[in-house]
Coordinates of C-alpha atoms and ligand atoms in Angstrom, one line a residue:
Chain A
X11 CA 0.0 0.0 0.0
X12 CA 1.6 3.2 1.3
X13 CA 5.2 2.7 0.3
X14 CA 4.5 1.6 -3.3
X15 CA 2.2 4.5 -3.9
X16 CA 4.7 7.0 -2.5
X17 CA 7.8 5.6 -4.2
X18 CA 6.0 5.2 -7.5
X19 CA 8.2 3.3 -9.9
X20 CA 11.4 4.7 -8.6
X21 CA 12.7 1.3 -7.8
X22 CA 15.6 2.7 -5.9
X23 CA 15.7 4.4 -2.5
X24 CA 18.9 5.8 -1.1
X25 CA 19.6 6.1 2.6
X26 CA 22.6 6.1 4.9
X27 CA 23.5 2.6 6.1
X28 CA 23.6 3.8 9.7
X29 CA 20.0 5.0 9.4
X30 CA 18.7 1.8 7.9
X31 CA 20.4 -0.4 10.4
X32 CA 19.5 1.7 13.4
X33 CA 15.9 1.9 12.2
X34 CA 15.9 -1.9 11.9
X35 CA 17.4 -2.3 15.4
X36 CA 14.8 0.0 17.0
X37 CA 11.8 -1.5 15.3
X38 CA 12.1 -5.0 16.6
X39 CA 14.0 -4.9 19.8
X40 CA 13.2 -8.1 21.7
X41 CA 13.4 -7.8 25.5
X42 CA 14.3 -10.7 27.7
X43 CA 11.4 -12.3 29.7
X44 CA 13.1 -11.8 33.0
X45 CA 11.5 -10.2 36.1
X46 CA 13.0 -9.9 39.5
X47 CA 10.6 -8.2 41.9
X48 CA 7.7 -5.8 42.1
X49 CA 8.7 -3.8 39.0
X50 CA 8.3 -7.0 37.0
X51 CA 4.5 -6.8 37.7
X52 CA 4.5 -3.3 36.1
X53 CA 6.5 -4.7 33.2
X54 CA 3.8 -7.3 32.7
X55 CA 1.2 -4.6 32.8
X56 CA 3.2 -2.7 30.1
X57 CA 3.3 -5.8 28.0
X58 CA -0.4 -6.5 28.3
X59 CA -3.7 -5.1 27.0
X60 CA -3.8 -1.6 28.4
X61 CA -0.4 -0.3 27.5
X62 CA 0.6 -2.7 24.8
X63 CA 4.3 -2.6 24.2
X64 CA 3.9 -4.2 20.8
X65 CA 3.4 -0.7 19.5
X66 CA 7.1 -0.4 19.9
X67 CA 7.9 -3.7 18.3
X68 CA 8.5 -5.2 21.8
X69 CA 5.7 -7.6 22.3
X70 CA 7.9 -10.6 21.8
X71 CA 9.6 -11.3 25.1
X72 CA 12.2 -14.0 24.7
X73 CA 12.7 -16.4 27.6
X74 CA 16.2 -17.1 26.4
X75 CA 19.0 -14.5 26.6
X76 CA 20.4 -15.9 23.3
X77 CA 17.4 -14.5 21.4
X78 CA 17.1 -11.1 23.1
X79 CA 18.5 -7.7 22.4
X80 CA 17.3 -5.9 25.5
X81 CA 17.6 -6.7 29.2
X82 CA 15.1 -4.9 31.4
X83 CA 16.3 -5.3 34.9
X84 CA 12.9 -5.0 36.6
X85 CA 13.4 -5.1 40.3
X86 CA 16.0 -5.4 43.1
X87 CA 19.2 -7.3 42.4
X88 CA 20.4 -9.2 45.4
X89 CA 23.9 -10.3 46.0
X90 CA 22.8 -13.9 45.4
X91 CA 21.2 -12.9 42.1
X92 CA 24.0 -10.7 40.8
X93 CA 26.2 -13.4 39.3
X94 CA 23.1 -14.8 37.5
X95 CA 22.2 -11.3 36.1
X96 CA 25.8 -10.9 34.8
X97 CA 25.8 -14.4 33.2
X98 CA 22.5 -13.6 31.5
X99 CA 24.0 -10.4 30.2
X100 CA 27.1 -12.2 28.9
X101 CA 24.9 -14.7 27.1
X102 CA 23.1 -12.1 25.1
X103 CA 24.4 -11.6 21.6
X104 CA 25.7 -8.2 20.5
X105 CA 24.3 -5.6 20.1
X106 CA 22.6 -5.5 23.4
X107 CA 21.1 -2.9 25.7
X108 CA 20.1 -2.7 29.3
X109 CA 17.4 -0.7 31.0
X110 CA 17.5 -0.3 34.7
X111 CA 13.8 -0.2 35.6
X112 CA 12.9 1.3 38.9
X113 CA 14.7 2.7 41.9
X114 CA 16.1 -0.6 43.1
X115 CA 17.8 -1.4 39.8
X116 CA 19.1 2.1 39.5
X117 CA 20.4 2.6 43.0
X118 CA 18.7 0.1 45.3
X119 CA 16.0 2.5 46.2
X120 CA 14.7 2.3 49.7
X121 CA 16.9 -0.6 50.6
X122 CA 20.3 0.6 51.6
X123 CA 21.5 -2.6 53.2
X124 CA 23.6 -5.7 53.2
X125 CA 21.5 -7.8 50.9
X126 CA 21.3 -5.7 47.7
X127 CA 23.6 -4.7 45.0
X128 CA 23.5 -0.9 45.2
X129 CA 22.4 -0.3 41.6
X130 CA 22.7 -2.8 38.8
X131 CA 25.3 -0.6 37.0
X132 CA 27.8 -2.2 39.4
X133 CA 27.6 -5.4 37.4
X134 CA 26.3 -4.5 33.9
X135 CA 26.5 -1.3 31.8
X136 CA 23.2 0.5 31.8
X137 CA 21.8 2.6 28.9
X138 CA 18.6 4.0 30.4
X139 CA 17.6 4.5 34.0
X140 CA 13.9 4.8 34.9
X141 CA 12.9 6.4 38.2
X142 CA 9.9 5.3 40.2
X143 CA 9.0 2.7 42.7
X144 CA 7.6 1.1 40.7
X145 CA 7.7 3.2 37.5
X146 CA 4.3 3.5 35.9
X147 CA 3.9 1.7 32.6
X148 CA 4.0 5.0 30.8
X149 CA 7.4 5.6 32.4
X150 CA 8.7 2.3 31.0
X151 CA 7.3 3.2 27.6
X152 CA 9.1 6.5 27.9
X153 CA 12.3 4.6 28.7
X154 CA 11.8 2.5 25.6
X155 CA 11.5 5.6 23.5
X156 CA 14.6 7.2 25.1
X157 CA 16.5 4.1 24.3
X158 CA 15.3 4.1 20.7
X159 CA 16.5 7.7 20.4
X160 CA 19.9 6.7 21.7
X161 CA 20.2 3.8 19.4
X162 CA 19.2 5.9 16.4
X163 CA 22.1 8.2 17.0
X164 CA 24.6 5.4 17.0
X165 CA 27.4 5.6 14.5
X166 CA 29.0 3.0 12.3
X167 CA 32.1 3.3 14.3
X168 CA 30.4 2.5 17.5
X169 CA 28.6 -0.6 16.2
X170 CA 29.9 -3.8 17.8
Chain B
X15 CA 42.2 -28.0 36.0
X16 CA 41.0 -25.8 38.8
X17 CA 37.6 -25.5 37.0
X18 CA 37.2 -29.3 37.1
X19 CA 38.0 -29.2 40.8
X20 CA 35.4 -26.5 41.4
X21 CA 32.8 -28.5 39.6
X22 CA 33.7 -31.6 41.6
X23 CA 33.5 -29.7 44.8
X24 CA 30.0 -28.4 44.0
X25 CA 28.9 -31.9 43.0
X26 CA 30.1 -33.3 46.3
X27 CA 28.3 -30.5 48.1
X28 CA 24.9 -31.3 46.4
X29 CA 25.2 -35.1 46.2
X30 CA 23.2 -35.8 49.3
X31 CA 20.1 -34.1 47.8
X32 CA 19.7 -36.6 45.0
X33 CA 19.4 -40.3 44.7
X34 CA 22.5 -42.4 44.0
X35 CA 21.1 -43.0 40.5
X36 CA 21.9 -39.4 39.6
X37 CA 25.6 -40.0 40.2
X38 CA 25.8 -43.0 37.8
X39 CA 23.9 -41.1 35.1
X40 CA 20.8 -43.2 35.3
X41 CA 18.7 -40.2 36.1
X42 CA 19.4 -36.6 35.0
X43 CA 19.8 -33.6 37.2
X44 CA 18.3 -30.5 35.6
X45 CA 18.5 -26.9 36.8
X46 CA 15.3 -24.8 36.4
X47 CA 15.6 -21.1 37.1
X48 CA 16.3 -18.7 38.7
X49 CA 15.6 -17.0 35.3
X50 CA 12.8 -19.1 34.0
X51 CA 9.4 -17.8 32.8
X52 CA 7.3 -20.3 34.7
X53 CA 8.8 -20.0 38.1
X54 CA 6.9 -16.8 38.9
X55 CA 10.0 -14.9 39.9
X56 CA 13.4 -15.9 40.8
X57 CA 12.8 -19.4 42.2
X58 CA 15.4 -22.0 41.4
X59 CA 14.5 -25.6 41.3
X60 CA 17.0 -28.5 41.1
X61 CA 15.2 -31.5 39.5
X62 CA 16.3 -35.0 39.3
X63 CA 14.5 -36.5 36.3
X64 CA 13.9 -40.1 35.2
X65 CA 12.9 -39.5 31.6
X66 CA 10.3 -36.8 32.0
X67 CA 9.2 -37.8 35.5
X68 CA 10.3 -35.8 38.5
X69 CA 12.1 -38.0 41.0
X70 CA 13.3 -35.3 43.3
X71 CA 12.6 -31.6 43.4
X72 CA 14.8 -29.3 45.6
X73 CA 13.8 -25.6 45.7
X74 CA 16.6 -23.1 46.2
X75 CA 15.3 -19.8 47.5
X76 CA 16.9 -16.5 48.6
X77 CA 17.5 -14.9 45.2
X78 CA 15.3 -12.0 46.3
X79 CA 16.3 -11.7 49.9
X80 CA 16.2 -8.0 50.6
X81 CA 16.7 -7.8 54.3
X82 CA 13.3 -6.1 54.8
X83 CA 12.9 -7.4 58.4
X84 CA 16.3 -6.1 59.4
X85 CA 15.7 -2.8 57.7
X86 CA 12.5 -2.3 59.6
X87 CA 14.4 -2.5 62.9
X88 CA 16.2 0.7 62.0
X89 CA 13.1 2.7 61.2
X90 CA 10.4 4.2 63.3
X91 CA 7.1 2.4 63.3
X92 CA 5.5 4.8 60.8
X93 CA 8.5 4.7 58.4
X94 CA 8.8 1.0 58.6
X95 CA 5.4 0.8 56.9
X96 CA 6.7 1.5 53.5
X97 CA 8.9 -1.6 53.7
X98 CA 5.9 -3.9 54.1
X99 CA 4.5 -2.8 50.7
X100 CA 7.5 -4.2 49.0
X101 CA 7.4 -7.6 50.6
X102 CA 4.5 -9.4 48.9
X103 CA 4.1 -7.1 46.0
X104 CA 0.8 -8.5 44.9
X105 CA -0.8 -7.9 48.3
X106 CA 0.5 -4.4 49.2
X107 CA -2.7 -3.3 51.1
X108 CA -2.8 -6.6 52.9
X109 CA 0.8 -6.3 54.1
X110 CA 0.1 -2.7 55.3
X111 CA -3.0 -4.0 57.1
X112 CA -1.1 -6.9 58.8
X113 CA 1.6 -4.6 60.0
X114 CA -0.8 -1.9 61.2
X115 CA -2.9 -4.5 63.1
X116 CA 0.3 -5.6 64.9
X117 CA 1.3 -2.0 65.7
X118 CA -2.2 -1.2 66.9
X119 CA -2.2 -4.3 69.1
X120 CA 1.2 -3.4 70.6
X121 CA 0.4 0.2 71.3
X122 CA -3.3 -0.3 72.0
X123 CA -4.5 2.2 69.4
X124 CA -8.2 2.2 68.5
X125 CA -9.3 2.5 64.9
X126 CA -12.4 4.4 63.9
X127 CA -15.2 2.5 62.2
X128 CA -15.0 4.2 58.9
X129 CA -11.3 3.4 58.6
X130 CA -12.0 -0.3 59.3
X131 CA -14.6 -0.4 56.6
X132 CA -12.2 1.2 54.2
X133 CA -9.5 -1.3 55.1
X134 CA -11.8 -4.1 54.3
X135 CA -12.7 -2.7 50.9
X136 CA -9.0 -2.2 50.1
X137 CA -8.0 -5.6 51.3
X138 CA -10.7 -7.4 49.3
X139 CA -10.0 -5.3 46.2
X140 CA -6.4 -6.3 46.6
X141 CA -7.4 -10.0 46.9
X142 CA -9.2 -9.8 43.6
X143 CA -6.2 -8.0 41.9
X144 CA -3.8 -10.6 43.2
X145 CA -6.0 -13.5 42.1
X146 CA -6.2 -11.9 38.7
X147 CA -2.4 -11.9 38.3
X148 CA -2.4 -15.5 39.5
X149 CA -5.0 -16.5 37.0
X150 CA -3.2 -14.7 34.2
X151 CA 0.2 -16.0 34.9
X152 CA -0.8 -19.6 35.6
X153 CA -2.9 -19.4 32.5
X154 CA 0.2 -18.6 30.5
X155 CA 2.0 -21.6 32.1
X156 CA -0.8 -23.8 30.8
X157 CA -0.7 -22.2 27.3
X158 CA -3.9 -20.2 27.8
X159 CA -2.0 -17.0 26.9
X160 CA -5.1 -14.8 26.4
X161 CA -5.9 -15.1 30.1
X162 CA -3.2 -12.7 31.0
X163 CA -4.5 -10.0 28.6
X164 CA -8.0 -10.3 30.0
X165 CA -6.9 -10.4 33.7
X166 CA -4.6 -7.4 33.5
X167 CA -7.3 -5.4 31.8
X168 CA -9.5 -5.9 34.9
X169 CA -6.7 -5.4 37.3
X170 CA -5.9 -2.0 35.9
X171 CA -9.3 -0.8 37.0
X172 CA -8.5 -1.8 40.6
X173 CA -5.1 -0.1 40.3
X174 CA -6.8 3.0 39.1
X175 CA -9.0 3.0 42.2
X176 CA -5.9 2.6 44.4
X177 CA -4.2 5.4 42.6
X178 CA -7.2 7.6 43.2
X179 CA -7.1 7.2 47.0
X180 CA -3.3 6.9 47.6
X181 CA -1.6 8.4 44.6
X182 CA 0.3 5.2 43.8
X183 CA -0.7 2.2 41.8
X184 CA 1.1 -0.5 43.7
X185 CA 3.1 0.7 46.7
X186 CA 0.2 2.4 48.3
X187 CA 1.1 2.7 52.0
X188 CA -2.5 3.8 52.3
X189 CA -3.3 1.9 55.5
X190 CA -1.5 3.5 58.4
X191 CA -1.2 2.7 62.1
X192 CA -4.4 4.2 63.6
X193 CA -6.5 4.1 60.4
X194 CA -5.9 5.1 56.8
X195 CA -4.0 7.9 55.3
X196 CA -7.0 10.1 54.4
X197 CA -10.6 9.9 53.5
X198 CA -11.7 8.7 50.1
X199 CA -13.3 10.8 47.5
X200 CA -16.9 10.1 46.4
X201 CA -15.5 9.0 43.1
X202 CA -13.9 6.1 44.8
X203 CA -17.2 4.8 46.1
X204 CA -18.9 5.2 42.7
X205 CA -15.8 3.7 41.1
X206 CA -16.0 0.6 43.3
X207 CA -19.6 0.3 42.5
X208 CA -18.9 0.4 38.8
X209 CA -16.3 -2.2 39.2
X210 CA -18.7 -4.5 41.1
X211 CA -21.2 -4.1 38.3
X212 CA -18.7 -4.8 35.6
X213 CA -16.6 -7.6 37.1
X214 CA -19.0 -10.6 37.6
X215 CA -19.5 -10.8 33.8
X216 CA -15.8 -11.0 33.4
X217 CA -15.4 -13.8 35.9
X218 CA -18.1 -15.6 34.0
X219 CA -16.0 -15.1 30.9
X220 CA -12.9 -16.6 32.5
X221 CA -14.9 -19.6 33.6
X222 CA -16.3 -20.1 30.1
X223 CA -12.7 -20.1 28.8
X224 CA -11.3 -22.5 31.4
X225 CA -13.7 -24.3 33.7
X226 CA -15.0 -26.8 31.1
X227 CA -12.1 -26.6 28.7
X228 CA -10.9 -30.1 28.0
X229 CA -7.3 -29.1 27.6
X230 CA -7.3 -27.2 30.8
X231 CA -9.0 -30.0 32.7
X232 CA -6.5 -32.5 31.2
X233 CA -3.6 -30.4 32.5
X234 CA -5.0 -29.7 36.0
X235 CA -7.3 -32.5 37.1
X236 CA -5.7 -35.1 39.4
X237 CA -2.4 -33.3 39.0
X238 CA -0.2 -32.4 42.0
X239 CA -2.6 -33.9 44.6
X240 CA -2.1 -33.2 48.2
X241 CA -4.2 -34.8 51.0
X242 CA -5.6 -32.6 53.8
X243 CA -3.4 -34.2 56.5
X244 CA -0.2 -33.7 54.4
X245 CA -1.2 -30.1 53.6
X246 CA -1.6 -29.3 57.2
X247 CA 1.7 -31.0 58.1
X248 CA 3.5 -28.8 55.6
X249 CA 1.9 -25.8 57.2
X250 CA 0.0 -24.7 54.1
X251 CA -2.7 -22.2 54.3
X252 CA -5.0 -20.1 52.2
X253 CA -6.6 -21.2 49.0
X254 CA -4.1 -23.9 48.5
X255 CA -5.1 -25.5 51.8
X256 CA -8.8 -25.0 51.1
X257 CA -8.4 -26.8 47.8
X258 CA -7.6 -29.9 49.9
X259 CA -10.8 -29.7 51.8
X260 CA -9.6 -28.0 55.0
X261 CA -11.9 -25.2 56.0
X262 CA -9.4 -22.7 57.5
X263 CA -9.6 -19.1 56.8
X264 CA -8.1 -16.5 59.1
X265 CA -11.1 -14.2 58.5
X266 CA -13.2 -16.8 60.2
X267 CA -10.8 -18.5 62.6
X268 CA -9.3 -15.3 64.1
X269 CA -11.5 -12.4 62.8
X270 CA -10.0 -9.0 62.5
X271 CA -11.4 -5.7 61.2
X272 CA -14.9 -7.0 62.0
X273 CA -15.0 -9.7 59.3
X274 CA -17.3 -11.7 61.6
X275 CA -20.0 -9.2 61.0
X276 CA -19.9 -9.7 57.2
X277 CA -21.9 -12.4 55.4
X278 CA -19.7 -14.5 53.2
X279 CA -18.8 -18.1 52.5
X280 CA -15.4 -19.7 52.7
X281 CA -15.1 -21.8 49.5
X282 CA -13.7 -25.3 50.0
X283 CA -13.0 -28.0 47.5
X284 CA -12.0 -31.6 48.3
X285 CA -10.1 -32.5 45.1
X286 CA -6.7 -31.4 46.4
X287 CA -5.4 -31.1 42.9
X288 CA -4.5 -28.1 40.7
X289 CA -8.1 -27.9 39.4
X290 CA -9.5 -27.7 42.9
X291 CA -7.3 -24.9 43.9
X292 CA -8.4 -23.1 40.7
X293 CA -12.0 -23.6 41.6
X294 CA -11.4 -22.2 45.1
X295 CA -9.8 -19.0 43.8
X296 CA -12.5 -18.5 41.2
X297 CA -15.2 -18.8 43.9
X298 CA -13.2 -16.3 46.1
X299 CA -13.7 -13.7 43.4
X300 CA -17.4 -13.9 44.0
X301 CA -17.0 -13.9 47.8
X302 CA -14.8 -10.9 47.8
X303 CA -17.2 -9.0 45.7
X304 CA -19.9 -9.9 48.2
X305 CA -17.9 -8.5 51.1
X306 CA -17.0 -5.3 49.2
X307 CA -20.7 -4.8 48.4
X308 CA -21.7 -5.0 52.0
X309 CA -18.7 -2.8 53.0
X310 CA -19.7 -0.1 50.5
X311 CA -23.2 0.0 51.9
X312 CA -21.8 0.5 55.4
X313 CA -19.3 3.1 54.2
X314 CA -22.1 5.2 52.8
X315 CA -23.8 5.4 56.2
X316 CA -20.6 6.0 58.2
X317 CA -19.3 9.5 58.7
X318 CA -16.5 10.7 60.9
X319 CA -12.8 10.4 61.1
X320 CA -10.7 7.8 59.2
X321 CA -7.8 7.9 61.5
X322 CA -7.3 7.7 65.3
X323 CA -7.8 10.9 67.2
X324 CA -5.0 10.0 69.6
X325 CA -2.4 12.5 68.6
X326 CA 0.3 10.5 70.3
X327 CA 0.1 8.0 67.5
X328 CA -1.6 9.6 64.4
X329 CA -0.4 12.9 63.0
X330 CA -2.8 15.9 63.1
X331 CA -4.3 17.2 59.8
X332 CA -2.2 19.8 58.0
X333 CA -4.9 22.4 58.4
X334 CA -4.4 22.5 62.2
X335 CA -0.7 23.1 62.0
X336 CA -0.9 26.9 61.5
X337 CA -3.3 27.5 64.3
X338 CA -2.5 25.1 67.1
X339 CA 0.8 24.9 68.9
X340 CA 0.0 21.4 70.2
X341 CA -0.6 20.0 66.7
X342 CA 2.7 21.4 65.6
X343 CA 4.5 19.7 68.4
X344 CA 2.8 16.4 67.8
X345 CA 3.5 16.7 64.1
X346 CA 7.2 17.4 64.7
X347 CA 7.5 14.6 67.3
X348 CA 5.8 12.0 65.1
X349 CA 7.8 12.8 62.0
X350 CA 11.2 13.0 63.6
X351 CA 11.3 10.6 66.5
X352 CA 8.1 8.7 66.0
X353 CA 6.0 7.2 68.8
X354 CA 7.3 4.7 71.3
X355 CA 5.8 1.3 71.8
X356 CA 5.9 -0.7 75.0
X357 CA 8.4 -3.5 75.6
X358 CA 6.1 -6.4 74.6
X359 CA 5.5 -8.8 71.8
X360 CA 2.4 -9.3 69.7
X361 CA 1.2 -11.5 66.8
X362 CA -1.4 -10.3 64.3
X363 CA -2.5 -12.3 61.3
X364 CA -4.7 -11.6 58.3
X365 CA -5.8 -13.7 55.4
X366 CA -3.7 -12.7 52.4
X367 CA -4.6 -13.9 49.0
X368 CA -2.0 -16.6 49.6
X369 CA -2.9 -17.7 53.1
X370 CA -2.2 -16.7 56.7
X371 CA 0.1 -13.7 56.7
X372 CA 1.3 -13.0 60.3
X373 CA 3.3 -10.3 61.8
X374 CA 5.3 -10.9 64.9
X375 CA 6.3 -7.6 66.4
X376 CA 8.5 -7.0 69.5
X377 CA 8.8 -3.5 70.9
X378 CA 11.6 -2.3 73.1
X379 CA 10.1 0.7 74.8
X380 CA 11.6 3.0 72.2
X381 CA 10.4 4.4 68.9
X382 CA 11.9 1.5 66.9
X383 CA 10.9 -2.2 66.9
X384 CA 13.3 -4.7 68.4
X385 CA 12.3 -7.4 66.0
X386 CA 9.8 -7.7 63.2
X387 CA 9.1 -11.0 61.7
X388 CA 6.6 -12.0 59.1
X389 CA 5.1 -15.4 58.8
X390 CA 4.6 -15.5 55.1
X391 CA 2.2 -17.9 53.4
X392 CA 4.2 -18.4 50.2
X393 CA 7.2 -19.7 52.2
X394 CA 5.2 -22.4 53.8
X395 CA 3.2 -23.3 50.7
X396 CA 6.4 -23.7 48.8
X397 CA 7.6 -26.4 51.2
X398 CA 4.9 -28.6 49.8
X399 CA 6.2 -28.3 46.3
X400 CA 8.5 -31.3 46.3
X401 CA 5.6 -33.4 47.6
X402 CA 3.3 -32.0 45.0
X403 CA 5.6 -32.6 42.1
X404 CA 7.4 -35.8 42.8
X405 CA 6.1 -38.6 40.5
X406 CA 4.6 -36.3 38.1
X407 CA 5.9 -35.0 34.8
X408 CA 7.9 -31.8 34.4
X409 CA 4.9 -30.1 32.7
X410 CA 2.8 -30.9 35.7
X411 CA 5.4 -29.3 38.0
X412 CA 4.9 -26.1 36.1
X413 CA 1.1 -26.4 36.8
X414 CA 1.8 -27.1 40.4
X415 CA 4.0 -24.0 40.9
X416 CA 1.2 -21.9 39.5
X417 CA -1.4 -23.5 41.6
X418 CA 0.2 -22.8 45.0
X419 CA 0.4 -19.1 43.9
X420 CA 3.8 -18.2 45.3
X421 CA 5.3 -14.7 45.3
X422 CA 9.1 -14.7 45.7
X423 CA 9.1 -11.4 47.4
X424 CA 6.9 -13.0 50.0
X425 CA 9.2 -16.0 50.4
X426 CA 12.5 -14.3 50.7
X427 CA 11.6 -10.8 52.0
Ligands
SF4_506 S1 11.9 0.0 42.7 FE1 10.2 -0.4 44.1 S2 8.7 -1.5 42.9 FE2 10.7 -1.7 41.9 S3 11.6 -3.6 42.7 FE3 12.3 -1.8 43.9 S4 10.9 -1.8 45.7 FE4 10.0 -3.0 44.1

C-alpha cells in the first residue's frame, strides 16, 4: 500500500546505512522475559492489554537470553542474584542494551542494606535508568523511546 | 584443572540431595531457574528426572532476599510501613494491614469504624487483583495466553482505584497505624460500585474459557494432589489448603477488622489437585465481591474520622498546623522521632490472597521495633512443592507451581 504509492516506480531508494540499520534495530528490539521483583509486575502490565508494548515492536519477550536484544532489569538485584544477572548479560548476543527499571535497579531505592547490590550498574552497563517505585507503565514506555532515540544516534564506528 | 576441581566440589556438596542413580547417570539432574518464565519470579529448582518424570525436586530460594525485616528494625514504626508494601508485591494493602494491626495491638490504638470499613474494601480489592495476576500467569503456564490479557485489563481498574485514593498504583502505603492515610473521594465509592457491576461478567467469561475446557482439565485434574493431612503437616494455608478440603480461613478463625459481621462463604473443594485450587480461587472472586458490596453499603452510612484521634500516634491534619501549637509539636515529634511502643510482643494475622500472613512484632520501649518477623504464606506453601511434584511430569510441575500461587518477594523478603 503506502510505500508503493509514494515511491512510485522509482525502484531505488537511497539512505545512509547507519540510518537503515539503526531503524531496523529499534523497530524490533526483543526484551528478555526476566522479572526480579515488584517492578516486573508493572512490566507485565506494560506488555499486556492496556499499555501494549507491541506498538514499539517489543511484544515478543524471549525467555532465552540468546534470542534477546534488550535486558530490562525489573526489580531489586540481590547479592545472590548478581552473578546470574551478569551471566545472562554475557549470554546475550551483541548488540545489546540494558534498561534499569525502577529505583532498586538504578540505586537500590529504599533498601540501603547488606543484601542488595546498590544499583545494577555495578555489574552490567546500563543505557537508560527509569525512576519510580515502581515506575508507571508510561514511564517504562518513555524509557523504551529514550533508548530508541539513543540507538538511532549510534554511528557506524560504535557498532559492535 | 581448577575448574574441574570446582565442579567436583560443587557436585560433592549437592550429592546428598539426590538419589545415587543421579551419580551414575541413570537419572538426569536439571536446573530450572532462577531465570525461568514459569517459576513466577526468581525461584530456582533442582530437579532429578527419570525421563520426563520428576524424581526429586529441591527448591533453592533466597534470590530475592532484601533484608526487609532487618531494615525495619532501624526505622520508626511509621516509616517501617513503606517496607511492608514491597514484601509481597501482589498484596500491598494486605501487608500494610497486617503490620498496622500488629502495631495497633502493641500500642493499643483504637481505629475508627469508617477506617475499618475502608480497610476491608481495600484488602478485598487487593485480593481480587492478586488472584487476577495468579489466573493470568498460571494461564500462560498452561498455554492459555489470552488469560493474562483479560486479567490485566480488569486489574488495571483496581489499580486506578488505588491510585485515586493513595496516589500510587502498587506501593500504596495507604493503610497506616491508627486508620488510613486520608478519607476517600466520592468518586472512589462510585468507582468501586462500577467495578462491582462490571466484574461478575468478566469472571463468568474466564470460567467459560477455562472451567470446562478439556485441555485445561487435562492439564490440571488429578495433578499435584495433596491430601488434607499432608497439607496441614506442611503448614499450608489459604486457597491452596482449602483446595484440599480444610476449612481454614483467618477471616473466620481469628476475625480481624470485624470480618465476623460480614456475610460470606469460605469456598472449600475436596479434590486437592490443581483444578480444585483453581475452583477455590474463582469462587473467592465472588465472595470478595460480596464482602465489598456490604462494606460499601456500610461506608455510605458511616461518617466521621478515618484515623485515630489519639495525637500521640496519628499525625494531626495539616490544616491544624498553622493554628495550634500542640498540633505542631505532635507533628514534629511524630515525623522526627516517632511514637514509642511498650516492651512487649504481639502477633497479628490476616488472610492474604495466599494464606495466613502473620506479623510478629517486638517493641523495646523506644520508637523502633526490636524485631519484626513475618510469617509469610508463600514460604510455607512452597515447602509442599517437592511433595506436590514428585512422581509427576515436568509439565505438571509447572502447573503445580502456578497452583500454589507463590510470590518470591513473600518468600525471601
Ligand atoms: S523499585 Fe520499588 S517496585 Fe521496583 S523492585 Fe524496587 S521496591 Fe519493588
